[in-house]
Short mmCIF file of C-alpha atoms and ligand atoms in Angstrom, two decimals:
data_model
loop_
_atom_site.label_atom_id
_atom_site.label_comp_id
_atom_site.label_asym_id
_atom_site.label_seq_id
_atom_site.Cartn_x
_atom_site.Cartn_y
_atom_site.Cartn_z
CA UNK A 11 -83.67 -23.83 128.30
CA UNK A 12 -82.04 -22.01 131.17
CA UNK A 13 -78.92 -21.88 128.76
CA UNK A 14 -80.50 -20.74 126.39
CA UNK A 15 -82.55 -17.75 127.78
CA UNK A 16 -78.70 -16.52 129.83
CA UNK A 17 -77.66 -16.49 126.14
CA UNK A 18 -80.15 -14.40 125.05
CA UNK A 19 -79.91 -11.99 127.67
CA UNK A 20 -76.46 -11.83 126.75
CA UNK A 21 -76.81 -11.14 123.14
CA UNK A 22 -79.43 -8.14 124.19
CA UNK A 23 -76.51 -6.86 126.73
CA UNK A 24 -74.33 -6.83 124.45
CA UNK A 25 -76.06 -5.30 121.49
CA UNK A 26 -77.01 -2.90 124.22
CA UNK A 27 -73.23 -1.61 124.98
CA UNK A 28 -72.80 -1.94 121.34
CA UNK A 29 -75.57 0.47 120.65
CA UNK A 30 -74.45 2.88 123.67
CA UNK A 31 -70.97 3.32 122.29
CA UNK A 32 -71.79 4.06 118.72
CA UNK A 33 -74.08 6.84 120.23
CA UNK A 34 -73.12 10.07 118.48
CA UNK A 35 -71.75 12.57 121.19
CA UNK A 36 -70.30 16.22 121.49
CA UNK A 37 -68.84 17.16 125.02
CA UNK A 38 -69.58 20.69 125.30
CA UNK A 39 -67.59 23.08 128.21
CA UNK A 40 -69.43 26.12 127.81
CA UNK A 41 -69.48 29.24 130.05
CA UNK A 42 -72.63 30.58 128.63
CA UNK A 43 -75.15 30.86 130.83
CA UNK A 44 -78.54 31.91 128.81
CA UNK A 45 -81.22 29.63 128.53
CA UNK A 46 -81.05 29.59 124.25
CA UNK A 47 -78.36 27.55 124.52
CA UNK A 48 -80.27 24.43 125.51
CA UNK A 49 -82.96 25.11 122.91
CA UNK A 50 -80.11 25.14 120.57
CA UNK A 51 -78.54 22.22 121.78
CA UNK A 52 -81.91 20.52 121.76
CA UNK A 53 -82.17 21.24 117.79
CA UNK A 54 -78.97 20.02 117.16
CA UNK A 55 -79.87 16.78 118.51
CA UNK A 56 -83.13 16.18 116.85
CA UNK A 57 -81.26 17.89 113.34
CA UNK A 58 -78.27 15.41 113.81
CA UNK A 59 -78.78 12.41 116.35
CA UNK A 60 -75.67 13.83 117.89
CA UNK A 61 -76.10 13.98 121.63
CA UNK A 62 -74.90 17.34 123.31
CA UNK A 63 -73.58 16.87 126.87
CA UNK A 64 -72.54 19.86 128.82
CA UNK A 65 -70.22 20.80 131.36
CA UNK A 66 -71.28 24.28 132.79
CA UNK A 67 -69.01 26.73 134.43
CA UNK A 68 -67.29 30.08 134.27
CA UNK A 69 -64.14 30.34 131.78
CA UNK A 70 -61.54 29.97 134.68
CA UNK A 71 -62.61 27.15 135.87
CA UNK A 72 -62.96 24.83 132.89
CA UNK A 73 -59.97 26.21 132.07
CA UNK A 74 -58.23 24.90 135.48
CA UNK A 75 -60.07 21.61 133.91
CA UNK A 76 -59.14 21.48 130.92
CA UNK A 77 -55.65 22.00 132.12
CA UNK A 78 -56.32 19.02 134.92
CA UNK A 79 -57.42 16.78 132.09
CA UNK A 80 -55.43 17.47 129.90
CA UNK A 81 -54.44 14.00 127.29
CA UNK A 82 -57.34 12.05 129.17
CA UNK A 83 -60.18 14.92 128.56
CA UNK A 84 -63.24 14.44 127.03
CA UNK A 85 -64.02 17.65 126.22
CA UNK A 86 -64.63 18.43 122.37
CA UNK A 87 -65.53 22.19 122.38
CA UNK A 88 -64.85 24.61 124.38
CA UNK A 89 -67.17 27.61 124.43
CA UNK A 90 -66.70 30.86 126.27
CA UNK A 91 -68.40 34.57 126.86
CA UNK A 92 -65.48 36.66 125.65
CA UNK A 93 -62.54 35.71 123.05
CA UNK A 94 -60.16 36.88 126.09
CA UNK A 95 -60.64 33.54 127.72
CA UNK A 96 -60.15 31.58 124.51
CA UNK A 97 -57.10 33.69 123.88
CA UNK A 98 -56.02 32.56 127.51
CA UNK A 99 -57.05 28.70 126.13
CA UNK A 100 -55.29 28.86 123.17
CA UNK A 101 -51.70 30.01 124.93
CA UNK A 102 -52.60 26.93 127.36
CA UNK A 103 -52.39 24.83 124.17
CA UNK A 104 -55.86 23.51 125.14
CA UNK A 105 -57.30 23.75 121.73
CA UNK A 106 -56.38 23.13 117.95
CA UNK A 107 -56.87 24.50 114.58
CA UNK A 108 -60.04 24.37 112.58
CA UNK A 109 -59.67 25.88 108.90
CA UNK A 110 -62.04 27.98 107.84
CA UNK A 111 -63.23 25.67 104.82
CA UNK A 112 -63.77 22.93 107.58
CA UNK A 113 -66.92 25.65 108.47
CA UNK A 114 -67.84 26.83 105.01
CA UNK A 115 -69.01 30.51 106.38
CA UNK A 116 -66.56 33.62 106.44
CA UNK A 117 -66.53 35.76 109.25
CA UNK A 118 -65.21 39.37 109.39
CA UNK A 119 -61.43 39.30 110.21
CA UNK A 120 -61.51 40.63 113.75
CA UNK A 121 -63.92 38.11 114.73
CA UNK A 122 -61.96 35.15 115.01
CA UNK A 123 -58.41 33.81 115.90
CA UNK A 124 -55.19 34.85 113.26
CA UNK A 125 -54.19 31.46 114.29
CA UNK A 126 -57.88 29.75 113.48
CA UNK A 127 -57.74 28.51 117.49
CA UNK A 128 -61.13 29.77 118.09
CA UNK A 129 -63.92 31.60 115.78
CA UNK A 130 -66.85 34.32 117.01
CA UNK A 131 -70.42 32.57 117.51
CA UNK A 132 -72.28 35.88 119.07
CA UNK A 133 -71.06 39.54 118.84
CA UNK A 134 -72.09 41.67 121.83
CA UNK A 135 -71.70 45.54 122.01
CA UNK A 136 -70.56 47.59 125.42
CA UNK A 137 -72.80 50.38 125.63
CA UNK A 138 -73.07 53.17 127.74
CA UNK A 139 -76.37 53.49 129.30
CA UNK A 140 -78.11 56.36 131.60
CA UNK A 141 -80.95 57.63 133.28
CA UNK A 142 -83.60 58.43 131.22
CA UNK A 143 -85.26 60.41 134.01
CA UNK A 144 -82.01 62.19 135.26
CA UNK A 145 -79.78 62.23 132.06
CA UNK A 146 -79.53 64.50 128.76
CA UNK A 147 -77.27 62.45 126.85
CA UNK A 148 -76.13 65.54 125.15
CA UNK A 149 -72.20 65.25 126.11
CA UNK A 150 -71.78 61.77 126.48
CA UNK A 151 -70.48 60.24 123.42
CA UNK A 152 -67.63 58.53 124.39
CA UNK A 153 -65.97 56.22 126.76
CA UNK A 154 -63.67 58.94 127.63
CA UNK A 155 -66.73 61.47 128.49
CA UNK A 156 -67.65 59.74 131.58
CA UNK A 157 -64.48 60.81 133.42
CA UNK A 158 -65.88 64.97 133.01
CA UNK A 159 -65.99 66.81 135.82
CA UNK A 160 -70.01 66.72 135.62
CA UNK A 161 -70.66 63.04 135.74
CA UNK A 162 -68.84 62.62 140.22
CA UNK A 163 -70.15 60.99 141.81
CA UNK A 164 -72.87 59.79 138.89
CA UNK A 165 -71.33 56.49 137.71
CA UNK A 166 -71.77 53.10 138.69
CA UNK A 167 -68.92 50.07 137.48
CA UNK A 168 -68.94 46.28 137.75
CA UNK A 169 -65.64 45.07 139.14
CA UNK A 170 -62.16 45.28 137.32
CA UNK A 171 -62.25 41.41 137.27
CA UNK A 172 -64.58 40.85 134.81
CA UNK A 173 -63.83 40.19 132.03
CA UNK A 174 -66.17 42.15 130.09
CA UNK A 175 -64.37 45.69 131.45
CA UNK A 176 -61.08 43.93 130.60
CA UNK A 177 -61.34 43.63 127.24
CA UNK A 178 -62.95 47.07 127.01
CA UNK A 179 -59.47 48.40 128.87
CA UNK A 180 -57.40 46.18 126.85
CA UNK A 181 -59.28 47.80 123.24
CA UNK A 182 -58.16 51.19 124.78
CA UNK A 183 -54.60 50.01 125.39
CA UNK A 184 -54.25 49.04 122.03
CA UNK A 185 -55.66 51.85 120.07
CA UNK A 186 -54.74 55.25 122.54
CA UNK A 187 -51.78 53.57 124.73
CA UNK A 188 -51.44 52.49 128.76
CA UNK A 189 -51.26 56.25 129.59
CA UNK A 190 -54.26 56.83 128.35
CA UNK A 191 -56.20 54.03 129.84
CA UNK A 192 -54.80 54.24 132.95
CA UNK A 193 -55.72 57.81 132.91
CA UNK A 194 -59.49 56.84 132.16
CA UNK A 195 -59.47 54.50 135.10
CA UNK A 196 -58.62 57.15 137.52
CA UNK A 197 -60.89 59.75 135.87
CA UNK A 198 -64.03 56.84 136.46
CA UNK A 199 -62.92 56.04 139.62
CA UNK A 200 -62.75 59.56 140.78
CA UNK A 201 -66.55 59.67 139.22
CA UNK A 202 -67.93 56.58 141.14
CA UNK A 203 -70.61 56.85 143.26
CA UNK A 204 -70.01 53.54 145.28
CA UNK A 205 -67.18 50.88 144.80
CA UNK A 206 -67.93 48.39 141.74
CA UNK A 207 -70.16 45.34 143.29
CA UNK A 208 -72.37 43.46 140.75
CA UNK A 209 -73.00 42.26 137.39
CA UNK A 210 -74.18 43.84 134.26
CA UNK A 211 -77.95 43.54 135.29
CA UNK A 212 -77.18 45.02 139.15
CA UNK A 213 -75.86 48.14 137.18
CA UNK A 214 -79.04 48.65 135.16
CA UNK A 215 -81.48 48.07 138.39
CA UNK A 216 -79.03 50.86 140.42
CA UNK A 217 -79.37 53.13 137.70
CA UNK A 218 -82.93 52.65 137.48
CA UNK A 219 -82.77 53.10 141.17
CA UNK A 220 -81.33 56.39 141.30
CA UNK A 221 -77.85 54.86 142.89
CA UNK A 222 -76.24 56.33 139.79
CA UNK A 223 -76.50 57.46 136.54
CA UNK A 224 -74.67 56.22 134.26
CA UNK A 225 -72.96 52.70 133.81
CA UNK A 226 -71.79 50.44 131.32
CA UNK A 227 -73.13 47.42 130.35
CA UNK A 228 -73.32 44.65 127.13
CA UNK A 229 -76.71 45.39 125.41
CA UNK A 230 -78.19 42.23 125.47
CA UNK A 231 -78.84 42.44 129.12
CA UNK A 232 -81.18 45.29 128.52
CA UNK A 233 -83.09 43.19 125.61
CA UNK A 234 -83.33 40.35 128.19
CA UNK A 235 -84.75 42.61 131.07
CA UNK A 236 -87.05 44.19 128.61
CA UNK A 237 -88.85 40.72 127.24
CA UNK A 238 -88.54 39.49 130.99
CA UNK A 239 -91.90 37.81 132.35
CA UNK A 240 -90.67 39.93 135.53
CA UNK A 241 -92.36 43.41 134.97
CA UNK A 242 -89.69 44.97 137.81
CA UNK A 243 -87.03 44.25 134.91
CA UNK A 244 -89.09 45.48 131.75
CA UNK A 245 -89.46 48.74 133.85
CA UNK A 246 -85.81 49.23 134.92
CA UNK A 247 -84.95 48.52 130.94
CA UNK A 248 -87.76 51.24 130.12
CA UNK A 249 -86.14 53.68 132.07
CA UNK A 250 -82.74 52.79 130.95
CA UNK A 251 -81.47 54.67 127.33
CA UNK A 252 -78.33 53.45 125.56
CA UNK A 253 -75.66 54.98 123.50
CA UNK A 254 -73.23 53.71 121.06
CA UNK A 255 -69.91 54.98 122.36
CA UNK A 256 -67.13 56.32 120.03
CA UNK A 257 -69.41 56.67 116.66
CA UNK A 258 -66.96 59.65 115.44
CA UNK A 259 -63.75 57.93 116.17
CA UNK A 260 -62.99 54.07 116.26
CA UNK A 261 -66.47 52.64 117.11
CA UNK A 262 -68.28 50.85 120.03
CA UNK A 263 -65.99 48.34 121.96
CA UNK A 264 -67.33 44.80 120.42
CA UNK A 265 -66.42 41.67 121.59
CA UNK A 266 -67.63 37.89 121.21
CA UNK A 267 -68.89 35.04 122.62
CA UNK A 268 -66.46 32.29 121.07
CA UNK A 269 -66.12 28.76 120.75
CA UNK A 270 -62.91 26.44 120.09
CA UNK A 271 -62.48 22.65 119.34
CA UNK A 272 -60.14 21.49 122.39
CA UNK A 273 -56.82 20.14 121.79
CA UNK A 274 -57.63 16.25 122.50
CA UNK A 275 -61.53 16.37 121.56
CA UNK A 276 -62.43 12.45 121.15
CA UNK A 277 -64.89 13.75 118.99
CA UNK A 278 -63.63 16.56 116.66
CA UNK A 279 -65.99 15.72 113.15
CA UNK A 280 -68.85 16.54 115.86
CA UNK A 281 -67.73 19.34 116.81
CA UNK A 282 -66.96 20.82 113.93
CA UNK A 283 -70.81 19.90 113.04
CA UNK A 284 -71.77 22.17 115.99
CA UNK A 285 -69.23 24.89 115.57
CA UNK A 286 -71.30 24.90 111.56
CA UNK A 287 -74.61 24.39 113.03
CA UNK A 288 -74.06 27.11 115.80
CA UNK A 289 -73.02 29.98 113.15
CA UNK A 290 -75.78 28.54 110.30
CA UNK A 291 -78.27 31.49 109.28
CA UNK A 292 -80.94 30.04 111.45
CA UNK A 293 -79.25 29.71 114.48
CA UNK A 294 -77.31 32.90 114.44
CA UNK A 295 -81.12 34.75 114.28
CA UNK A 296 -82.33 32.27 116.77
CA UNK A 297 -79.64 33.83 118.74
CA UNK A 298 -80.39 37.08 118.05
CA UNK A 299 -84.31 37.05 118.65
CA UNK A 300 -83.76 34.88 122.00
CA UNK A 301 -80.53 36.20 123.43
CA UNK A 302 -80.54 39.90 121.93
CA UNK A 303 -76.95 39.19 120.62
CA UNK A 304 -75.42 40.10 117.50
CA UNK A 305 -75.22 37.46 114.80
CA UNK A 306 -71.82 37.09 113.48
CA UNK A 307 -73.02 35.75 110.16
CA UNK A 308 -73.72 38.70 108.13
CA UNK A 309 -76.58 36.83 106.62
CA UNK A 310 -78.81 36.64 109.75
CA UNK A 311 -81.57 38.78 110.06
CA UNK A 312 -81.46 41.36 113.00
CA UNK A 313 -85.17 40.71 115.36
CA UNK A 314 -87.08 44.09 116.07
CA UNK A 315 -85.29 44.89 118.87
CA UNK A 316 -81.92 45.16 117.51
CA UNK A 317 -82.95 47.51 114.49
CA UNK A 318 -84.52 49.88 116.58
CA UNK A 319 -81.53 50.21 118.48
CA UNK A 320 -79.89 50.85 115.19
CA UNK A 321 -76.77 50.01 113.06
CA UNK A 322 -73.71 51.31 114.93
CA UNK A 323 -70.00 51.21 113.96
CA UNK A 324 -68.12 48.79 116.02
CA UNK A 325 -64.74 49.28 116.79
CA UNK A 326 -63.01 46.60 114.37
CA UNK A 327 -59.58 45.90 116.55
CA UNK A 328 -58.84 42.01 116.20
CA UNK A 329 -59.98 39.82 119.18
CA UNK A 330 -57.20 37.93 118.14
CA UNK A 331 -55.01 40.88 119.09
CA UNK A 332 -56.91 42.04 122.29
CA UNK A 333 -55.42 39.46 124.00
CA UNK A 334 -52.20 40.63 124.40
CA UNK A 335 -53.26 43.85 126.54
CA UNK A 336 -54.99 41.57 128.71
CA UNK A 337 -52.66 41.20 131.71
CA UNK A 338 -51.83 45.21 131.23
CA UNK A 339 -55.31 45.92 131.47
CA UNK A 340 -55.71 44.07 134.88
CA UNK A 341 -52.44 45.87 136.45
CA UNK A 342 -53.70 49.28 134.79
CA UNK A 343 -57.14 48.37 136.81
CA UNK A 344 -55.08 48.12 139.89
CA UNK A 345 -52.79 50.59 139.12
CA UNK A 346 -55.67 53.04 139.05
CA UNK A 347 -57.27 51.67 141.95
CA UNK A 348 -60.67 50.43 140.37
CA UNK A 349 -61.39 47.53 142.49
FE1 FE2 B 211 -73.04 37.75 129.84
#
């Protein structure tokens, strides 16, 4: 009886392991950090019965992972806030090829890797923004407008290390040359009014402040402030107004949020799945409505928010190519003395 009952107890174990092992899985290392993503993760599971676990942290750092695991990783896609980190990723050899028919959708050309290492999954725009109470945007149509005499003293930066204002440098490297950029650097840092401290958001709330008046910042910050449930942030994003830099000559600096399978992912049919799911008409708008990003599928709707703000020409430099300005633009930083 005894004997019997043990056996059954094994049987259930064992059908147990059995069941936790075929479990569908995607390891995720993902340095997004906006509250969609779990939603989207969330539909993915109850679309697909594949589980999504995470592993959150900035670029760098699951990076230094991914270079610490290495053979033995677990990790199956690797997602990131700007393709200058998967660039950095790919040169690590951390991540492998996926053909474009492996995700039946076709992206614009500058949107993902010459190499097919990594592809776009949100497009984000660099923006200008100002004052609405102390600014007449008449002049300021450019990147290269904020360095005028008129505007000392008036502009507010994040810090040279992120990664946002590197790609932005690098984009400038490659179309106007390292003189050039490293002359814009000097101009903005002669026009600061305090030395760069903060991120994106911290920029709007000092301009809103009256710290400064002018900064620059990705736009999907200001749609988040202005659907916040804090009303503090829907009135710094009411006082902020935006402009589309560079409409007359190459177009508003662009870059992605981007997502690659890794080089050893245990599960690479998975996530593939994802990668498909994650750029699908319904979860690029999801996206878009939630997160205030630009789809990369061209057959997503744009929410309310983003049509108002209007159509804009992006500047169409590859993302692919962007990355190798990236060390210049940090020594140009330096060079120039933006800290
Ligand atoms: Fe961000």
């Amino acid at each position: 009886m005894i004997l019997k009952r043990i056996l059954k107890l094994i049987l259930i174990l064992i059908s147990f392991t059995a069941c936790t092992v075929d479990e569908e899985v995607v390891n995720v290392y993902t340095s997004r950090h906006y509250q969609t993503d779990e939603e989207i993760f969330n539909k993915f599971t109850e679309q697909t019965g594949i589980k999504v676990n995470t592993v959150k942290a900035d670029a760098d750092q699951l990076i230094n992972r991914l270079l610490l695991e290495r053979g033995q990783s677990p990790a199956d896609l690797l997602i990131t806030v700007d393709a200058g980190r998967l660039n950095h990723a790919k040169f690590s050899d951390l991540l492998q090829t996926v053909n474009k028919e492996e995700l039946g959708i076709e992206l614009a050309i500058h949107l993902y890797d010459n190499d097919l290492y990594w592809y776009g999954l949100s497009k984000r725009a660099r923006v200008i923004v100002y004052s609405r109470e102390r600014v007449v945007p008449e002049n300021l149509n450019n990147y290269e407008d904020l360095v005028k005499q008129e505007w000392k003293g008036r502009i507010l930066m994040r810090s040279s290390q992120n990664i946002y204002n590197q790609s932005l440098l690098a984009s400038m490297i490659a179309a106007e040359g390292e003189e050039f950029a490293l002359n814009w650097v000097k101009g903005i840092v002669n026009n600061m009014d305090r030395n760069p401290r903060g991120n994106d958001r911290d920029q709007l709330k000092a301009v809103f402040a009256g710290n400064g008046d002018i900064s620059i910042v990705n736009t999907y910050y200001i749609g988040l402030m202005l659907n916040s449930s804090n009303s503090e942030d829907v009135r710094v994003a009411e006082g902020i107004g935006i402009i589309f830099p560079d409409q007359a000559g190459r177009g508003t600096h662009i870059n992605v949020s981007g997502m690659g399978v890794a080089r050893n992912a245990p599960n690479r049919e998975n996530a593939i799945k994802l990668m498909k799911f994650l750029l699908s008409k319904e979860i690029q708008e999801y996206i878009a409505e939630n997160n205030y990003e630009y789809p990369v599928n061209n057959e997503a709707q744009w929410p309310e928010l983003l049509l108002r703000w209007g159509n804009f020409k992006e500047d169409k430099i590859s993302l692919s190519e962007l990355g190798k300005y990236h060390n210049r633009a940090i020594e140009i930083f330096n060079e120039g003395g933006w800290r």
